[in-house]
Amino acid sequence: KAGVTQTPRYLIKTRGQQVTLSCSPISGHRSVSWYQQTPGQGLQFLFEYFSETQRNKGNFPGRFSGRQFSNSRSEMNVSTLELGDSALYLCASSWGTREQFFGPGTRLTVL
Amino acid sequence: AQSVTQLDSQVPVFEEAPVELRCNYSSSVSVYLFWYVQYPNQGLQLLLKYLSGSTLVKGINGFEAEFNKSQTSFHLRKPSVHISDTAEYFCAVSEDTGGFKTIFGAGTRLFVKA
């Protein structure tokens, strides 16, 4: 079974731009969660989607948004990028056992 | 609100020595507990999990952890470490309120020396 895939793996943007990251969960997994990892703040929960509905949300500004499609693939969008948005963005999928399977991440650099 | 505290940011240890990475959590409801490992430039890999039942949990690569509800701890142990265990280890907690809102600790960098 293929693991969680994230695209792109690396991304460079400038301040003020917007970015969309994609996550394809393991086949059969209906829950997709997103996390931001930075050296200063560690791993922080962004949001979780289940069956196309946002089920949980972390404490991030409205510039961070996401969605999930009927095939469980998920995208997250960050608008009006700031320097502090530079981070590794991790996606994780699950099918109900509370065990989350993580993708390799997308490293976003904002210049 | 739930929180996770990893008591050591870095743990240096010699190869073949035992190691314990400490984790304490705070929550007002039932929780599920996890330990993940992250190697450089990679995502997180699950080492072990506590969902219910026996408080001593065995995971991959010879790691084990013990859930102590009274002390709200979930310390990770390995009796003999290898150079290849050098990595960042994260303790995580997920509350039993539906969904998968998982809170991670700040991480402990395990450095195994020859």
Coordinates of C-alpha atoms in Angstrom, one line a residue:
Chain A
K1 CA 0.0 0.0 0.0
A2 CA 1.4 3.4 -0.9
G3 CA 2.1 5.8 1.9
V4 CA 1.0 9.3 2.4
T5 CA 2.3 11.5 -0.4
Q6 CA 2.7 15.3 -0.3
T7 CA 3.4 17.6 -3.2
P8 CA 5.4 19.6 -3.8
R9 CA 8.2 18.6 -1.5
Y10 CA 9.9 22.0 -1.6
L11 CA 8.5 25.4 -2.3
I12 CA 9.9 28.9 -2.3
K13 CA 7.5 31.9 -2.2
T14 CA 7.7 35.6 -1.5
R15 CA 5.8 37.5 1.1
G16 CA 2.3 38.4 0.2
Q17 CA 1.9 35.5 -2.2
Q18 CA -0.4 32.5 -1.6
V19 CA 0.4 28.8 -1.7
T20 CA -1.5 25.5 -2.0
L21 CA -0.1 22.3 -0.7
S22 CA -1.5 18.9 -1.5
C23 CA -1.8 15.6 0.4
S24 CA -2.9 12.2 -0.8
P25 CA -3.7 9.9 2.1
I26 CA -3.2 6.2 2.2
S27 CA -6.0 4.4 0.3
G28 CA -9.0 3.9 2.5
H29 CA -8.1 6.5 5.1
R30 CA -10.8 9.2 5.5
S31 CA -9.2 11.4 8.0
V32 CA -6.5 13.9 7.0
S33 CA -4.7 16.2 9.4
W34 CA -2.2 19.0 8.8
Y35 CA 0.6 20.2 11.1
Q36 CA 3.1 23.0 10.9
Q37 CA 6.6 22.2 12.2
T38 CA 9.1 25.0 12.9
P39 CA 12.3 25.1 15.1
G40 CA 10.8 27.7 17.4
Q41 CA 7.2 26.4 17.8
G42 CA 7.6 22.7 17.2
L43 CA 4.8 20.7 15.8
Q44 CA 1.5 22.5 15.8
F45 CA -1.9 21.2 14.8
L46 CA -3.6 23.1 12.0
F47 CA -6.8 21.2 11.2
E48 CA -8.3 17.8 10.5
Y49 CA -10.7 16.8 7.8
F50 CA -13.0 13.8 7.7
S51 CA -15.3 13.0 4.9
E52 CA -14.9 16.4 3.4
T53 CA -15.7 18.2 6.6
Q54 CA -13.4 20.1 8.9
R55 CA -13.7 18.2 12.2
N56 CA -11.0 19.9 14.3
K57 CA -9.1 23.1 14.1
G58 CA -6.0 24.5 15.8
N59 CA -5.2 28.1 16.7
F60 CA -4.0 29.5 13.4
P61 CA -5.2 32.7 11.7
G62 CA -7.8 32.6 8.9
R63 CA -5.1 32.9 6.3
F64 CA -4.6 29.1 6.8
S65 CA -7.4 27.1 5.2
G66 CA -8.0 23.6 3.9
R67 CA -10.4 21.4 2.2
Q68 CA -10.9 17.7 1.5
F69 CA -12.2 16.1 -1.7
S70 CA -14.5 13.2 -2.1
N71 CA -11.5 10.9 -2.8
S72 CA -10.1 12.0 0.6
R73 CA -7.2 14.0 -0.9
S74 CA -6.7 17.2 0.9
E75 CA -5.2 20.6 0.2
M76 CA -4.2 23.4 2.5
N77 CA -3.9 27.0 1.4
V78 CA -2.0 29.8 3.0
S79 CA -2.8 33.3 1.7
T80 CA -0.8 36.5 2.1
L81 CA 2.3 34.7 3.1
E82 CA 4.5 36.0 5.9
L83 CA 8.1 35.2 6.7
G84 CA 7.0 33.3 9.8
D85 CA 5.1 30.9 7.6
S86 CA 8.3 29.3 6.6
A87 CA 8.1 25.7 7.9
L88 CA 7.7 22.1 7.2
Y89 CA 4.1 21.3 6.6
L90 CA 3.2 17.7 7.5
C91 CA 0.1 15.8 6.5
A92 CA -1.1 12.7 8.3
S93 CA -3.9 10.3 7.5
S94 CA -5.8 7.8 9.5
W95 CA -8.7 5.3 9.2
G96 CA -10.0 5.3 12.7
T97 CA -7.5 3.6 15.0
R98 CA -6.1 6.9 16.3
E99 CA -2.8 6.0 14.7
Q100 CA -1.7 8.6 12.2
F101 CA 0.5 8.0 9.2
F102 CA 2.7 10.9 8.2
G103 CA 3.9 12.0 4.8
P104 CA 7.4 13.4 4.2
G105 CA 6.2 17.0 4.4
T106 CA 6.4 20.0 2.2
R107 CA 9.1 22.5 3.1
L108 CA 7.9 26.0 2.5
T109 CA 10.4 28.9 2.4
V110 CA 9.0 32.4 2.4
L111 CA 11.4 35.1 1.2
Chain B
A1 CA -6.9 22.0 27.3
Q2 CA -4.4 19.2 26.7
S3 CA -0.7 19.8 26.8
V4 CA 2.4 17.7 26.5
T5 CA 5.8 18.4 28.2
Q6 CA 8.9 16.6 27.2
L7 CA 11.3 17.2 30.1
D8 CA 14.6 16.9 28.2
S9 CA 15.4 18.8 25.0
Q10 CA 18.5 16.7 24.4
V11 CA 19.7 13.4 25.7
P12 CA 23.3 12.3 24.9
V13 CA 24.0 8.6 25.6
F14 CA 26.7 6.1 24.8
E15 CA 25.9 3.2 22.4
E16 CA 24.6 0.1 24.2
A17 CA 23.5 2.1 27.2
P18 CA 19.9 2.3 28.4
V19 CA 17.9 5.4 27.8
E20 CA 14.7 7.0 29.1
L21 CA 13.0 9.9 27.4
R22 CA 10.5 11.6 29.7
C23 CA 7.0 12.8 28.8
N24 CA 4.2 14.3 31.0
Y25 CA 0.8 15.3 29.8
S26 CA -2.1 17.3 31.0
S27 CA -5.8 16.6 30.1
S28 CA -9.2 16.6 31.8
V29 CA -10.5 13.7 29.7
S30 CA -9.4 10.3 28.6
V31 CA -6.4 10.4 26.3
Y32 CA -4.5 8.3 23.8
L33 CA -0.7 8.6 23.9
F34 CA 1.9 8.2 21.3
W35 CA 5.6 8.3 20.7
Y36 CA 6.9 9.2 17.2
V37 CA 10.4 9.4 15.8
Q38 CA 11.7 11.8 13.2
Y39 CA 14.9 11.3 11.2
P40 CA 16.5 14.3 9.4
N41 CA 14.5 15.5 6.5
Q42 CA 11.8 12.9 7.0
G43 CA 8.2 12.8 8.3
L44 CA 7.2 11.2 11.6
Q45 CA 7.1 7.5 12.2
L46 CA 5.0 5.9 14.9
L47 CA 7.1 4.1 17.5
L48 CA 4.3 3.0 19.8
K49 CA 0.9 3.9 21.1
Y50 CA -1.3 3.5 24.2
L51 CA -5.0 3.3 23.5
S52 CA -6.3 1.2 26.3
G53 CA -5.5 -2.0 28.2
S54 CA -2.0 -2.9 29.5
T55 CA -0.1 0.1 30.7
L56 CA 3.2 -1.3 29.3
V57 CA 3.4 -0.8 25.6
K58 CA 6.0 -2.3 23.3
G59 CA 6.8 -0.7 20.0
I60 CA 9.2 -1.0 17.1
N61 CA 13.0 -1.1 17.3
G62 CA 13.0 -2.4 20.9
F63 CA 11.3 0.7 22.4
E64 CA 8.7 0.5 25.1
A65 CA 6.7 2.9 27.2
E66 CA 4.7 2.8 30.4
F67 CA 1.5 4.8 30.9
N68 CA 1.1 6.1 34.4
K69 CA -2.3 7.6 34.9
S70 CA -1.7 8.9 38.4
Q71 CA 1.5 10.7 37.4
T72 CA 0.2 11.6 34.0
S73 CA 3.4 10.3 32.4
F74 CA 4.3 8.2 29.4
H75 CA 8.1 7.7 29.5
L76 CA 9.9 6.0 26.6
R77 CA 12.6 3.5 27.3
K78 CA 15.1 1.3 25.5
P79 CA 17.5 -1.0 27.3
S80 CA 20.3 -0.7 24.8
V81 CA 20.6 2.0 22.1
H82 CA 22.3 1.9 18.8
I83 CA 23.9 4.7 16.8
S84 CA 21.0 4.4 14.4
D85 CA 18.6 5.5 17.1
T86 CA 20.0 9.1 16.9
A87 CA 16.9 11.1 16.0
E88 CA 14.2 13.5 17.3
Y89 CA 11.5 11.8 19.4
F90 CA 8.1 13.3 20.0
C91 CA 5.5 12.5 22.6
A92 CA 1.9 13.2 21.6
V93 CA -1.5 13.1 23.1
S94 CA -5.0 12.9 21.5
E95 CA -8.1 13.5 23.6
D96 CA -11.0 11.2 23.4
T97 CA -13.4 13.9 22.1
G98 CA -13.8 12.7 18.6
G99 CA -11.5 13.5 15.7
F100 CA -7.7 13.5 15.6
K101 CA -6.6 16.7 17.2
T102 CA -3.2 15.6 18.4
I103 CA -0.9 17.8 20.5
F104 CA 2.8 17.2 20.3
G105 CA 5.6 17.8 22.8
A106 CA 8.6 20.0 21.9
G107 CA 10.7 16.9 21.1
T108 CA 13.8 15.3 22.6
R109 CA 16.9 15.0 20.5
L110 CA 18.5 11.6 21.3
F111 CA 22.2 11.6 20.4
V112 CA 23.9 8.2 20.6
K113 CA 27.7 8.3 20.8
A114 CA 30.1 5.6 19.9

